[in-house]
């Protein structure tokens, strides 16, 4: 068990050579669950999920390291799946639904809100339940996810500042790779970045405190 409170249990399944995280969000009262992302080593995710009642699979974005196990997990759990509407064309099979900004998913007594955060990919989506935020490759401790162009970088910064940093800063966030942090710590790091001038061509792997 990775995290637990009075309403939710969160399991984190670490997968593959890129230190990917898949998450299982479980309603304590009903044992119903939602899976976030389907990386490599899908058998680990399947085994853990079958101890619950899976209701759906949510994909944060369409990069291969996050969807490598998609078909295998989907077939084993016999549930439906969704991904951000602007990333839907890259899944191995057509998703059952396309996620839009602000969409709410209910499992048991839990409500999970989708937050569209483009930049890393056009359809990148974060998911918020209570004070736990699942950021995919949008936000990491120390900086944003990797971007391919300066336009993408400006877009991901806008997503983070307007969609995530406006949330309660005590929220814990859990990225698609590695360890998590809190929004308050991330905002403090971003303020260091914001206090400096930057080349307009900035993109790629950016660290708030060092860039």
PDB file of C-alpha atoms in Angstrom:
ATOM      1  CA  UNK A   1       0.000   0.000   0.000  1.00  0.00           C
ATOM      2  CA  UNK A   2       1.363   3.378  -1.094  1.00  0.00           C
ATOM      3  CA  UNK A   3      -1.168   5.698   0.590  1.00  0.00           C
ATOM      4  CA  UNK A   4      -4.333   5.382   2.655  1.00  0.00           C
ATOM      5  CA  UNK A   5      -6.838   7.643   4.395  1.00  0.00           C
ATOM      6  CA  UNK A   6     -10.402   7.207   5.633  1.00  0.00           C
ATOM      7  CA  UNK A   7     -11.830   7.006   2.093  1.00  0.00           C
ATOM      8  CA  UNK A   8      -9.176   5.750  -0.284  1.00  0.00           C
ATOM      9  CA  UNK A   9      -6.352   3.273  -0.674  1.00  0.00           C
ATOM     10  CA  UNK A  10      -3.750   4.002  -3.336  1.00  0.00           C
ATOM     11  CA  UNK A  11      -1.448   1.296  -4.644  1.00  0.00           C
ATOM     12  CA  UNK A  12       1.555   2.325  -6.726  1.00  0.00           C
ATOM     13  CA  UNK A  13       2.932  -0.270  -9.117  1.00  0.00           C
ATOM     14  CA  UNK A  14       6.459   0.533 -10.311  1.00  0.00           C
ATOM     15  CA  UNK A  15       6.989  -0.777 -13.808  1.00  0.00           C
ATOM     16  CA  UNK A  16       9.609  -1.112 -16.512  1.00  0.00           C
ATOM     17  CA  UNK A  17      13.048   0.375 -17.185  1.00  0.00           C
ATOM     18  CA  UNK A  18      11.857   4.008 -17.106  1.00  0.00           C
ATOM     19  CA  UNK A  19      10.703   3.939 -13.472  1.00  0.00           C
ATOM     20  CA  UNK A  20       7.070   4.293 -14.529  1.00  0.00           C
ATOM     21  CA  UNK A  21       4.292   4.452 -11.978  1.00  0.00           C
ATOM     22  CA  UNK A  22       0.857   2.929 -12.437  1.00  0.00           C
ATOM     23  CA  UNK A  23      -1.687   3.678  -9.735  1.00  0.00           C
ATOM     24  CA  UNK A  24      -4.727   1.816  -8.439  1.00  0.00           C
ATOM     25  CA  UNK A  25      -7.232   4.055  -6.642  1.00  0.00           C
ATOM     26  CA  UNK A  26      -9.488   1.976  -4.399  1.00  0.00           C
ATOM     27  CA  UNK A  27     -12.639   3.035  -2.560  1.00  0.00           C
ATOM     28  CA  UNK A  28     -12.255   1.680   0.969  1.00  0.00           C
ATOM     29  CA  UNK A  29     -15.974   1.068   1.415  1.00  0.00           C
ATOM     30  CA  UNK A  30     -16.763  -0.733  -1.850  1.00  0.00           C
ATOM     31  CA  UNK A  31     -13.343  -2.049  -3.019  1.00  0.00           C
ATOM     32  CA  UNK A  32     -14.091  -0.594  -6.455  1.00  0.00           C
ATOM     33  CA  UNK A  33     -11.058   0.799  -8.255  1.00  0.00           C
ATOM     34  CA  UNK A  34      -9.752   2.971 -11.065  1.00  0.00           C
ATOM     35  CA  UNK A  35      -6.395   2.261 -12.706  1.00  0.00           C
ATOM     36  CA  UNK A  36      -4.207   5.149 -13.869  1.00  0.00           C
ATOM     37  CA  UNK A  37      -1.799   4.255 -16.711  1.00  0.00           C
ATOM     38  CA  UNK A  38      -0.710   0.863 -18.033  1.00  0.00           C
ATOM     39  CA  UNK A  39       3.102   0.749 -18.415  1.00  0.00           C
ATOM     40  CA  UNK A  40       5.407  -2.223 -18.993  1.00  0.00           C
ATOM     41  CA  UNK A  41       5.203  -5.296 -16.735  1.00  0.00           C
ATOM     42  CA  UNK A  42       1.391  -5.320 -17.005  1.00  0.00           C
ATOM     43  CA  UNK A  43       1.123  -8.616 -15.122  1.00  0.00           C
ATOM     44  CA  UNK A  44       2.069  -6.814 -11.900  1.00  0.00           C
ATOM     45  CA  UNK A  45      -0.711  -4.295 -12.418  1.00  0.00           C
ATOM     46  CA  UNK A  46      -3.208  -6.997 -13.359  1.00  0.00           C
ATOM     47  CA  UNK A  47      -2.440  -9.104 -10.278  1.00  0.00           C
ATOM     48  CA  UNK A  48      -2.851  -6.145  -7.929  1.00  0.00           C
ATOM     49  CA  UNK A  49      -6.000  -4.895  -9.670  1.00  0.00           C
ATOM     50  CA  UNK A  50      -7.754  -8.260  -9.471  1.00  0.00           C
ATOM     51  CA  UNK A  51      -7.810  -7.929  -5.681  1.00  0.00           C
ATOM     52  CA  UNK A  52     -10.295  -5.083  -6.289  1.00  0.00           C
ATOM     53  CA  UNK A  53     -13.304  -4.498  -8.542  1.00  0.00           C
ATOM     54  CA  UNK A  54     -11.864  -2.466 -11.445  1.00  0.00           C
ATOM     55  CA  UNK A  55     -14.304   0.001 -12.974  1.00  0.00           C
ATOM     56  CA  UNK A  56     -12.231   1.796 -15.599  1.00  0.00           C
ATOM     57  CA  UNK A  57      -8.711   2.624 -16.791  1.00  0.00           C
ATOM     58  CA  UNK A  58      -7.616   6.249 -17.126  1.00  0.00           C
ATOM     59  CA  UNK A  59      -4.574   7.106 -19.263  1.00  0.00           C
ATOM     60  CA  UNK A  60      -2.686  10.334 -18.520  1.00  0.00           C
ATOM     61  CA  UNK A  61      -1.219  10.636 -22.028  1.00  0.00           C
ATOM     62  CA  UNK A  62      -0.379   8.578 -25.069  1.00  0.00           C
ATOM     63  CA  UNK A  63       3.391   8.018 -24.835  1.00  0.00           C
ATOM     64  CA  UNK A  64       4.356   4.381 -25.225  1.00  0.00           C
ATOM     65  CA  UNK A  65       5.933   3.965 -21.782  1.00  0.00           C
ATOM     66  CA  UNK A  66       2.521   4.762 -20.247  1.00  0.00           C
ATOM     67  CA  UNK A  67       0.421   2.546 -22.542  1.00  0.00           C
ATOM     68  CA  UNK A  68       2.767  -0.382 -23.268  1.00  0.00           C
ATOM     69  CA  UNK A  69       0.566  -2.787 -21.269  1.00  0.00           C
ATOM     70  CA  UNK A  70      -2.733  -1.215 -22.314  1.00  0.00           C
ATOM     71  CA  UNK A  71      -4.185  -4.057 -24.390  1.00  0.00           C
ATOM     72  CA  UNK A  72      -3.109  -6.773 -21.967  1.00  0.00           C
ATOM     73  CA  UNK A  73      -4.509  -4.971 -18.919  1.00  0.00           C
ATOM     74  CA  UNK A  74      -7.730  -4.062 -20.712  1.00  0.00           C
ATOM     75  CA  UNK A  75      -8.313  -7.646 -21.830  1.00  0.00           C
ATOM     76  CA  UNK A  76      -7.493  -9.133 -18.425  1.00  0.00           C
ATOM     77  CA  UNK A  77      -9.663  -6.768 -16.396  1.00  0.00           C
ATOM     78  CA  UNK A  78     -12.507  -6.624 -18.933  1.00  0.00           C
ATOM     79  CA  UNK A  79     -13.266  -3.015 -18.144  1.00  0.00           C
ATOM     80  CA  UNK A  80     -13.493   0.162 -20.199  1.00  0.00           C
ATOM     81  CA  UNK A  81     -10.901   2.888 -20.669  1.00  0.00           C
ATOM     82  CA  UNK A  82     -10.466   6.543 -21.487  1.00  0.00           C
ATOM     83  CA  UNK A  83      -7.805   9.055 -22.487  1.00  0.00           C
ATOM     84  CA  UNK A  84      -7.734  12.796 -23.163  1.00  0.00           C
ATOM     85  CA  UNK A  85      -9.624  13.616 -26.334  1.00  0.00           C
ATOM     86  CA  UNK A  86      -6.529  15.105 -28.019  1.00  0.00           C
ATOM     87  CA  UNK A  87      -4.388  11.999 -27.347  1.00  0.00           C
ATOM     88  CA  UNK A  88      -6.916   9.335 -28.317  1.00  0.00           C
ATOM     89  CA  UNK A  89      -5.478   8.534 -31.753  1.00  0.00           C
ATOM     90  CA  UNK A  90      -2.337   6.817 -30.418  1.00  0.00           C
ATOM     91  CA  UNK A  91      -3.855   4.011 -28.341  1.00  0.00           C
ATOM     92  CA  UNK A  92      -3.545   0.444 -29.669  1.00  0.00           C
ATOM     93  CA  UNK A  93      -7.361   0.275 -29.822  1.00  0.00           C
ATOM     94  CA  UNK A  94     -10.075   2.910 -29.797  1.00  0.00           C
ATOM     95  CA  UNK A  95     -10.824   4.053 -26.220  1.00  0.00           C
ATOM     96  CA  UNK A  96     -14.327   3.580 -24.869  1.00  0.00           C
ATOM     97  CA  UNK A  97     -14.536   7.291 -24.166  1.00  0.00           C
ATOM     98  CA  UNK A  98     -12.503  10.469 -24.620  1.00  0.00           C
ATOM     99  CA  UNK A  99     -11.834  12.439 -21.452  1.00  0.00           C
ATOM    100  CA  UNK A 100     -12.656  16.141 -21.379  1.00  0.00           C
ATOM    101  CA  UNK A 101     -11.505  18.847 -18.982  1.00  0.00           C
ATOM    102  CA  UNK A 102     -13.499  18.834 -15.746  1.00  0.00           C
ATOM    103  CA  UNK A 103     -15.036  15.407 -16.285  1.00  0.00           C
ATOM    104  CA  UNK A 104     -15.888  13.568 -13.054  1.00  0.00           C
ATOM    105  CA  UNK A 105     -15.491   9.818 -12.551  1.00  0.00           C
ATOM    106  CA  UNK A 106     -17.183   8.097  -9.611  1.00  0.00           C
ATOM    107  CA  UNK A 107     -16.023   4.896  -7.972  1.00  0.00           C
ATOM    108  CA  UNK A 108     -17.820   3.939  -4.801  1.00  0.00           C
ATOM    109  CA  UNK A 109     -17.757   7.051  -2.630  1.00  0.00           C
ATOM    110  CA  UNK A 110     -14.853   8.655  -4.502  1.00  0.00           C
ATOM    111  CA  UNK A 111     -15.011  11.300  -7.203  1.00  0.00           C
ATOM    112  CA  UNK A 112     -12.041  11.757  -9.532  1.00  0.00           C
ATOM    113  CA  UNK A 113     -11.785  14.975 -11.548  1.00  0.00           C
ATOM    114  CA  UNK A 114      -9.980  15.168 -14.885  1.00  0.00           C
ATOM    115  CA  UNK A 115      -7.821  18.266 -15.473  1.00  0.00           C
ATOM    116  CA  UNK A 116      -6.607  18.869 -19.035  1.00  0.00           C
ATOM    117  CA  UNK A 117      -2.957  19.987 -18.902  1.00  0.00           C
ATOM    118  CA  UNK A 118      -1.542  20.144 -22.446  1.00  0.00           C
ATOM    119  CA  UNK A 119       2.147  20.681 -23.094  1.00  0.00           C
ATOM    120  CA  UNK A 120       3.909  17.342 -22.722  1.00  0.00           C
ATOM    121  CA  UNK A 121       1.301  16.040 -25.167  1.00  0.00           C
ATOM    122  CA  UNK A 122      -1.810  17.778 -26.542  1.00  0.00           C
ATOM    123  CA  UNK A 123      -4.151  15.591 -24.496  1.00  0.00           C
ATOM    124  CA  UNK A 124      -2.191  15.252 -21.254  1.00  0.00           C
ATOM    125  CA  UNK A 125      -4.593  14.907 -18.331  1.00  0.00           C
ATOM    126  CA  UNK A 126      -4.127  14.989 -14.557  1.00  0.00           C
ATOM    127  CA  UNK A 127      -6.550  13.367 -12.142  1.00  0.00           C
ATOM    128  CA  UNK A 128      -7.552  14.769  -8.742  1.00  0.00           C
ATOM    129  CA  UNK A 129      -9.217  12.786  -5.953  1.00  0.00           C
ATOM    130  CA  UNK A 130      -9.562  14.445  -2.558  1.00  0.00           C
ATOM    131  CA  UNK A 131      -6.082  15.902  -1.939  1.00  0.00           C
ATOM    132  CA  UNK A 132      -4.219  13.450  -4.168  1.00  0.00           C
ATOM    133  CA  UNK A 133      -3.247  14.585  -7.671  1.00  0.00           C
ATOM    134  CA  UNK A 134      -1.932  12.258 -10.372  1.00  0.00           C
ATOM    135  CA  UNK A 135       0.112  14.302 -12.815  1.00  0.00           C
ATOM    136  CA  UNK A 136       1.393  11.842 -15.425  1.00  0.00           C
ATOM    137  CA  UNK A 137       4.303  13.575 -17.154  1.00  0.00           C
ATOM    138  CA  UNK A 138       2.954  17.103 -16.624  1.00  0.00           C
ATOM    139  CA  UNK A 139       4.572  17.898 -13.266  1.00  0.00           C
ATOM    140  CA  UNK A 140       7.472  16.362 -11.333  1.00  0.00           C
ATOM    141  CA  UNK A 141       9.356  17.412  -8.213  1.00  0.00           C
ATOM    142  CA  UNK A 142      11.739  20.048  -9.552  1.00  0.00           C
ATOM    143  CA  UNK A 143      10.090  20.877 -12.840  1.00  0.00           C
ATOM    144  CA  UNK A 144       7.649  20.203 -15.659  1.00  0.00           C
ATOM    145  CA  UNK A 145       7.581  17.233 -17.991  1.00  0.00           C
ATOM    146  CA  UNK A 146       9.797  17.258 -21.062  1.00  0.00           C
ATOM    147  CA  UNK A 147       8.644  19.392 -23.979  1.00  0.00           C
ATOM    148  CA  UNK A 148       9.632  19.231 -27.633  1.00  0.00           C
ATOM    149  CA  UNK A 149       9.298  22.884 -28.642  1.00  0.00           C
ATOM    150  CA  UNK A 150       9.330  26.328 -26.986  1.00  0.00           C
ATOM    151  CA  UNK A 151       5.606  26.558 -27.737  1.00  0.00           C
ATOM    152  CA  UNK A 152       5.018  23.279 -25.899  1.00  0.00           C
ATOM    153  CA  UNK A 153       7.072  24.548 -22.973  1.00  0.00           C
ATOM    154  CA  UNK A 154       5.048  27.732 -22.700  1.00  0.00           C
ATOM    155  CA  UNK A 155       1.902  25.634 -22.887  1.00  0.00           C
ATOM    156  CA  UNK A 156       2.937  23.244 -20.106  1.00  0.00           C
ATOM    157  CA  UNK A 157       3.917  26.177 -17.871  1.00  0.00           C
ATOM    158  CA  UNK A 158       0.507  27.712 -18.501  1.00  0.00           C
ATOM    159  CA  UNK A 159      -1.182  24.391 -17.698  1.00  0.00           C
ATOM    160  CA  UNK A 160       0.740  24.034 -14.450  1.00  0.00           C
ATOM    161  CA  UNK A 161       0.321  27.612 -13.269  1.00  0.00           C
ATOM    162  CA  UNK A 162      -3.328  28.024 -14.257  1.00  0.00           C
ATOM    163  CA  UNK A 163      -4.675  24.516 -13.626  1.00  0.00           C
ATOM    164  CA  UNK A 164      -2.496  22.997 -10.871  1.00  0.00           C
ATOM    165  CA  UNK A 165      -0.952  25.821  -8.847  1.00  0.00           C
ATOM    166  CA  UNK A 166      -4.438  27.276  -8.382  1.00  0.00           C
ATOM    167  CA  UNK A 167      -5.440  24.167  -6.389  1.00  0.00           C
ATOM    168  CA  UNK A 168      -4.971  23.796  -2.625  1.00  0.00           C
ATOM    169  CA  UNK A 169      -1.196  23.933  -2.174  1.00  0.00           C
ATOM    170  CA  UNK A 170      -1.278  21.170   0.452  1.00  0.00           C
ATOM    171  CA  UNK A 171      -2.259  18.665  -2.237  1.00  0.00           C
ATOM    172  CA  UNK A 172       0.184  15.809  -2.757  1.00  0.00           C
ATOM    173  CA  UNK A 173       0.997  15.018  -6.359  1.00  0.00           C
ATOM    174  CA  UNK A 174       2.077  11.702  -7.803  1.00  0.00           C
ATOM    175  CA  UNK A 175       3.843  11.748 -11.193  1.00  0.00           C
ATOM    176  CA  UNK A 176       4.173   9.106 -13.876  1.00  0.00           C
ATOM    177  CA  UNK A 177       7.804   8.414 -12.936  1.00  0.00           C
ATOM    178  CA  UNK A 178       9.683   8.465  -9.652  1.00  0.00           C
ATOM    179  CA  UNK A 179       8.581  10.037  -6.401  1.00  0.00           C
ATOM    180  CA  UNK A 180       5.992  12.713  -5.715  1.00  0.00           C
ATOM    181  CA  UNK A 181       5.864  15.951  -3.750  1.00  0.00           C
ATOM    182  CA  UNK A 182       3.392  18.662  -2.741  1.00  0.00           C
ATOM    183  CA  UNK A 183       2.096  21.554  -4.781  1.00  0.00           C
ATOM    184  CA  UNK A 184       3.429  23.992  -2.178  1.00  0.00           C
ATOM    185  CA  UNK A 185       6.989  22.725  -2.677  1.00  0.00           C
ATOM    186  CA  UNK A 186       6.602  22.768  -6.437  1.00  0.00           C
ATOM    187  CA  UNK A 187       5.235  26.310  -6.387  1.00  0.00           C
ATOM    188  CA  UNK A 188       8.220  27.470  -4.302  1.00  0.00           C
ATOM    189  CA  UNK A 189      10.558  25.916  -6.885  1.00  0.00           C
ATOM    190  CA  UNK A 190       8.647  27.569  -9.715  1.00  0.00           C
ATOM    191  CA  UNK A 191       8.971  30.992  -8.075  1.00  0.00           C
ATOM    192  CA  UNK A 192      12.761  30.644  -8.359  1.00  0.00           C
ATOM    193  CA  UNK A 193      12.366  29.960 -12.075  1.00  0.00           C
ATOM    194  CA  UNK A 194       9.929  32.842 -12.484  1.00  0.00           C
ATOM    195  CA  UNK A 195      12.330  35.294 -10.824  1.00  0.00           C
ATOM    196  CA  UNK A 196      14.879  34.868 -13.627  1.00  0.00           C
ATOM    197  CA  UNK A 197      14.856  35.740 -17.316  1.00  0.00           C
ATOM    198  CA  UNK A 198      14.970  32.915 -19.857  1.00  0.00           C
ATOM    199  CA  UNK A 199      15.703  32.465 -23.523  1.00  0.00           C
ATOM    200  CA  UNK A 200      12.549  32.261 -25.618  1.00  0.00           C
ATOM    201  CA  UNK A 201      13.846  29.002 -27.136  1.00  0.00           C
ATOM    202  CA  UNK A 202      13.753  27.197 -23.774  1.00  0.00           C
ATOM    203  CA  UNK A 203      12.256  23.694 -23.884  1.00  0.00           C
ATOM    204  CA  UNK A 204      13.241  20.069 -23.266  1.00  0.00           C
ATOM    205  CA  UNK A 205      14.138  18.924 -19.747  1.00  0.00           C
ATOM    206  CA  UNK A 206      13.768  22.016 -17.576  1.00  0.00           C
ATOM    207  CA  UNK A 207      14.402  22.251 -13.831  1.00  0.00           C
ATOM    208  CA  UNK A 208      12.759  25.171 -12.062  1.00  0.00           C
ATOM    209  CA  UNK A 209      15.677  25.944  -9.754  1.00  0.00           C
ATOM    210  CA  UNK A 210      18.497  25.442 -12.268  1.00  0.00           C
ATOM    211  CA  UNK A 211      17.124  26.888 -15.492  1.00  0.00           C
TER     212      UNK A 211
END
